[in-house]
Coordinates of C-alpha atoms in Angstrom, one line a residue:
D1 CA 58.7 110.2 132.2
L2 CA 60.3 110.2 135.6
Q3 CA 58.0 112.9 136.9
K4 CA 54.9 111.1 135.5
S5 CA 55.9 107.8 137.0
A6 CA 56.6 109.3 140.4
I7 CA 53.1 111.0 140.4
K8 CA 51.4 107.8 139.4
A9 CA 53.3 105.9 142.2
L10 CA 52.0 108.5 144.7
I11 CA 48.5 107.9 143.5
E12 CA 49.0 104.2 143.7
S13 CA 50.4 104.3 147.2
R14 CA 47.5 106.6 148.4
S15 CA 44.9 104.4 146.8
R16 CA 45.3 102.0 149.7
S17 CA 45.3 104.6 152.5
D18 CA 42.6 106.4 154.3
K19 CA 43.2 109.5 152.0
K20 CA 42.3 107.5 148.9
L21 CA 43.4 108.7 145.5
V22 CA 42.3 107.5 142.1
F23 CA 44.0 108.4 138.8
A24 CA 41.6 110.6 136.8
G25 CA 43.0 109.3 133.5
E26 CA 45.5 110.2 130.8
R27 CA 43.1 112.9 129.6
Y28 CA 44.0 114.9 132.7
V29 CA 47.8 114.6 132.5
Y30 CA 49.3 118.0 131.7
F31 CA 52.8 118.7 130.3
D32 CA 54.3 122.1 129.8
E33 CA 57.6 120.9 128.4
G34 CA 60.5 123.4 128.1
V35 CA 58.5 126.1 130.0
S36 CA 60.4 127.8 132.9
G37 CA 58.9 127.8 136.4
T38 CA 59.2 131.6 136.3
V39 CA 56.6 131.9 133.6
K40 CA 53.2 132.9 134.8
A41 CA 50.8 129.9 135.1
E42 CA 48.2 131.4 132.7
E43 CA 50.9 131.8 130.0
R44 CA 51.6 128.0 130.0
P45 CA 49.5 126.2 127.3
D46 CA 48.8 123.0 129.3
F47 CA 48.1 124.8 132.5
A48 CA 45.6 126.9 130.6
K49 CA 44.0 123.7 129.5
L50 CA 43.9 122.5 133.1
Q51 CA 42.1 125.7 134.1
E52 CA 39.6 125.3 131.3
D53 CA 38.9 121.8 132.3
I54 CA 38.0 123.0 135.8
L55 CA 36.1 126.1 134.8
N56 CA 34.1 124.4 132.0
A57 CA 33.0 121.5 134.2
P58 CA 29.6 121.5 136.0
P59 CA 30.0 122.5 139.7
D60 CA 28.8 119.1 140.9
N61 CA 30.9 117.1 138.4
K62 CA 34.5 118.3 138.6
P63 CA 37.0 116.3 136.4
F64 CA 39.3 115.8 139.4
D65 CA 39.5 116.8 143.1
A66 CA 43.3 117.1 143.4
V67 CA 46.3 118.2 141.2
A68 CA 49.6 116.5 141.8
V69 CA 53.0 117.8 140.7
Y70 CA 56.4 116.2 140.9
K71 CA 58.3 119.0 142.7
I72 CA 57.2 122.5 143.7
D73 CA 60.3 124.3 142.3
R74 CA 59.7 122.5 138.9
F75 CA 56.2 123.9 138.9
A76 CA 56.7 127.4 140.2
R77 CA 59.9 129.3 140.8
K78 CA 58.2 132.4 142.1
L79 CA 56.1 132.6 145.3
K80 CA 53.6 134.9 143.7
I81 CA 52.9 132.4 140.9
L82 CA 52.6 129.5 143.4
L83 CA 50.2 131.4 145.6
N84 CA 48.0 132.5 142.7
V85 CA 47.7 128.9 141.6
I86 CA 46.9 127.7 145.1
E87 CA 44.3 130.4 145.4
F88 CA 42.7 129.3 142.1
F89 CA 42.6 125.7 143.3
E90 CA 41.1 126.7 146.7
E91 CA 38.3 128.7 144.9
H92 CA 37.3 125.5 143.1
K93 CA 38.0 123.2 146.0
I94 CA 40.9 121.4 144.3
K95 CA 43.6 120.0 146.5
F96 CA 47.3 120.5 145.6
L97 CA 49.8 117.7 146.1
S98 CA 53.6 117.5 145.6
V99 CA 55.4 114.2 145.3
N100 CA 58.9 115.3 146.3
E101 CA 57.9 117.5 149.2
S102 CA 55.0 115.4 150.5
I103 CA 52.8 118.5 150.5
D104 CA 49.1 118.3 150.9
T105 CA 47.2 121.6 151.0
S106 CA 44.1 119.9 152.5
T107 CA 45.9 120.4 155.9
P108 CA 46.9 123.7 157.6
F109 CA 50.5 122.4 158.1
G110 CA 50.6 121.6 154.3
K111 CA 49.6 125.1 153.4
A112 CA 52.2 126.6 155.7
M113 CA 55.0 124.4 154.4
L114 CA 54.0 125.2 150.8
G115 CA 54.6 128.9 151.5
I116 CA 58.0 128.2 153.0
I117 CA 59.1 126.0 150.1
G118 CA 57.9 128.7 147.7
V119 CA 60.0 131.3 149.4
I120 CA 63.1 129.0 149.3
A121 CA 62.5 128.2 145.6
E122 CA 62.3 131.9 144.7
L123 CA 65.5 132.6 146.8
E124 CA 67.3 129.8 145.0
I125 CA 66.5 131.1 141.5
E126 CA 67.4 134.7 142.4
T127 CA 70.8 133.4 143.8
I128 CA 71.4 131.5 140.5
K129 CA 70.6 134.6 138.5
Q130 CA 73.1 136.7 140.5
R131 CA 75.8 134.1 140.1
T132 CA 75.1 133.7 136.4
Q133 CA 75.1 137.5 135.8
G134 CA 78.3 137.8 137.8
G135 CA 79.9 135.1 135.7
R136 CA 78.7 136.8 132.5
E137 CA 80.2 140.1 133.5
E138 CA 83.6 138.5 134.3
A139 CA 83.6 136.7 131.0
V140 CA 82.9 139.8 129.0
K141 CA 85.6 141.7 130.9
S142 CA 88.1 139.0 129.8
G143 CA 87.0 139.4 126.1
V144 CA 84.5 136.6 125.8
M145 CA 81.8 137.1 123.2
L146 CA 78.4 136.0 124.7
G147 CA 75.7 134.1 122.8
N148 CA 75.6 130.8 120.9
A149 CA 77.0 132.2 117.7
S150 CA 79.4 135.0 116.8
M151 CA 78.4 138.1 114.8
F152 CA 78.7 138.1 111.0
G153 CA 82.3 138.9 110.2
Y154 CA 83.7 137.2 113.3
K155 CA 84.2 133.8 114.8
K156 CA 85.1 132.6 118.3
N157 CA 88.4 131.1 119.1
T158 CA 89.0 128.3 121.6
E159 CA 88.7 130.9 124.5
K160 CA 85.3 132.2 123.0
K161 CA 86.9 135.5 122.1
A162 CA 86.2 137.2 118.9
E163 CA 88.5 136.9 115.9
I164 CA 87.9 138.3 112.4
F165 CA 86.5 135.6 110.0
E166 CA 88.0 136.8 106.7
E167 CA 85.4 135.2 104.4
E168 CA 82.6 137.1 106.1
A169 CA 84.7 140.2 106.9
K170 CA 85.3 140.7 103.2
I171 CA 81.5 140.9 102.7
V172 CA 81.1 143.4 105.5
S173 CA 83.8 145.6 103.8
L174 CA 82.1 145.2 100.5
I175 CA 78.7 146.3 101.9
F176 CA 80.3 149.5 103.3
R177 CA 82.1 150.2 100.0
L178 CA 78.9 149.7 97.9
F179 CA 76.9 151.9 100.3
I180 CA 79.5 154.7 100.6
N181 CA 81.5 154.7 97.4
D182 CA 78.9 153.3 94.9
K183 CA 76.0 155.0 96.7
L184 CA 73.8 151.9 96.4
T185 CA 70.7 151.6 98.6
A186 CA 70.4 148.8 101.1
G187 CA 67.9 147.1 98.8
L188 CA 70.3 147.2 95.8
I189 CA 73.1 145.9 97.9
A190 CA 70.9 143.0 99.1
N191 CA 70.1 142.2 95.4
K192 CA 73.7 142.3 94.4
L193 CA 74.7 139.9 97.2
K194 CA 72.0 137.5 96.0
E195 CA 73.3 137.7 92.5
M196 CA 76.8 137.0 93.8
K197 CA 75.4 134.0 95.8
V198 CA 76.7 135.2 99.1
L199 CA 75.4 133.2 102.0
S200 CA 73.1 135.3 104.3
P201 CA 74.4 135.8 107.9
E202 CA 72.3 132.9 109.4
E203 CA 73.1 130.5 106.6
S204 CA 76.8 131.4 106.7
A205 CA 76.9 130.8 110.5
I206 CA 75.4 127.3 110.1
H207 CA 77.5 126.5 107.0
H208 CA 80.8 127.4 108.7
G209 CA 79.9 125.7 112.0
K210 CA 79.5 128.9 114.0
R211 CA 76.0 127.9 114.9
I212 CA 74.6 124.5 115.6
G213 CA 71.3 123.4 114.0
K214 CA 69.4 123.8 110.8
S215 CA 68.2 126.9 109.1
K216 CA 64.7 128.1 110.0
K217 CA 64.4 130.2 106.8
K218 CA 62.1 129.2 104.0
N219 CA 64.0 131.4 101.6
K220 CA 67.1 130.5 99.6
P221 CA 70.5 130.5 101.4
Y222 CA 71.5 133.6 99.5
H223 CA 68.5 135.6 100.5
W224 CA 69.6 139.0 101.8
T225 CA 67.1 141.7 103.0
P226 CA 67.6 145.5 103.1
T227 CA 67.0 145.2 106.9
A228 CA 70.0 142.8 107.3
I229 CA 72.2 145.2 105.2
R230 CA 71.2 148.3 107.4
R231 CA 71.8 146.2 110.5
I232 CA 75.4 145.6 109.5
L233 CA 75.9 149.2 108.4
A234 CA 74.8 150.4 111.8
D235 CA 76.5 147.9 114.1
E236 CA 79.3 149.4 116.1
I237 CA 80.9 146.0 116.5
Y238 CA 82.7 146.5 113.2
I239 CA 84.6 149.4 114.8
G240 CA 85.5 147.4 117.9
N241 CA 82.6 148.3 120.2
Y242 CA 80.9 145.2 121.6
Y243 CA 77.6 145.6 123.3
Y244 CA 75.7 142.9 125.2
D245 CA 72.5 142.5 127.3
K246 CA 70.6 144.3 124.5
S247 CA 67.3 142.7 125.5
K248 CA 65.4 141.6 128.6
G249 CA 63.1 138.7 128.4
N250 CA 61.8 138.8 124.8
K251 CA 61.9 142.6 124.5
D252 CA 64.7 144.6 122.9
L253 CA 66.1 147.4 125.1
P254 CA 66.9 150.9 123.9
K255 CA 70.6 151.5 123.2
E256 CA 71.1 153.6 126.2
Q257 CA 70.4 150.5 128.4
W258 CA 72.8 148.3 126.5
K259 CA 76.1 147.3 128.3
K260 CA 79.4 148.0 126.5
S261 CA 82.3 145.7 127.0
S262 CA 85.5 147.3 128.2
H263 CA 87.3 144.7 126.0
P264 CA 87.2 145.8 122.3
V265 CA 86.9 143.3 119.5
P266 CA 89.1 143.5 116.3
Q267 CA 88.0 146.2 113.9
I268 CA 86.8 145.3 110.4
I269 CA 85.8 148.9 109.4
D270 CA 87.7 152.1 110.3
I271 CA 85.9 154.7 112.3
L272 CA 86.0 157.3 109.4
T273 CA 84.3 154.9 107.0
F274 CA 81.7 153.9 109.7
D275 CA 80.9 157.6 110.5
K276 CA 80.3 158.2 106.8
A277 CA 77.9 155.3 106.6
Q278 CA 76.0 156.6 109.7
K279 CA 75.5 160.0 108.1
I280 CA 74.1 158.5 104.9
L281 CA 71.8 156.2 107.0
K282 CA 70.6 159.1 109.0
Q283 CA 70.0 161.2 105.9
S284 CA 68.1 158.4 104.0
K285 CA 65.9 157.8 107.1
H286 CA 65.2 161.5 107.3
E287 CA 64.3 161.7 103.6
K288 CA 61.9 158.7 104.0
I289 CA 60.1 160.4 106.9
L290 CA 59.7 163.6 104.8
T291 CA 58.3 161.8 101.8
R292 CA 55.6 159.9 103.8

């Protein structure tokens, strides 16, 4: 609301000047809420609509002649993104205005200042990234468990360090016993936990206050999947090895690129038991490949 009001105030003030501006109408107000300024412009839903409005309009009847933003670093945090947008606007003879920086690309000085501000915005976000990453590294070294919620079988204490959560840890131990001693498959273990009405990892985290929010699952709270069982059986956290930075952006990284904390977490499963489980997992995976 603040940004929208500020942009409308700019239009209103310019409506009485020699560089007259007129509001194009609510139809041409674009919001990309919750989208980072580091995301490519074409990947933002409302910016894509803005482009379509320009491209689909007849050449002699553009929907608007200028686009105004509240602040450049709220719009684009990377110089390349900003320059690509400006190039698109220039191709279609659309001016670019910024309320906070008083930028107007219709002038040579405005174009030059835009580039400088873009460089500063990118430098700022890279600096923030470095500081954040440095803080994360120091936190992990001190034993802090990253992320909003702790792993199944653990909870965070007041210092955000991992402690064994007995109610869930008993289920972890049960899963390993059923898999190794009773030789049940992941699917059969999942069914047994459903029959026992054991809360799934996500439901348990929400129920015990380890995670804030409501469940996104459409299934029952006791719905376990074979994948969830195999994930627990293969996770080294249960023998004290805590890995972090396992993904980049929205993509999972291969294990060799994960970072391992030098600060171990309390063990729930002994190494001998864990190794037995890995051998069975590897064997069952190999057998599946051969039977396909």
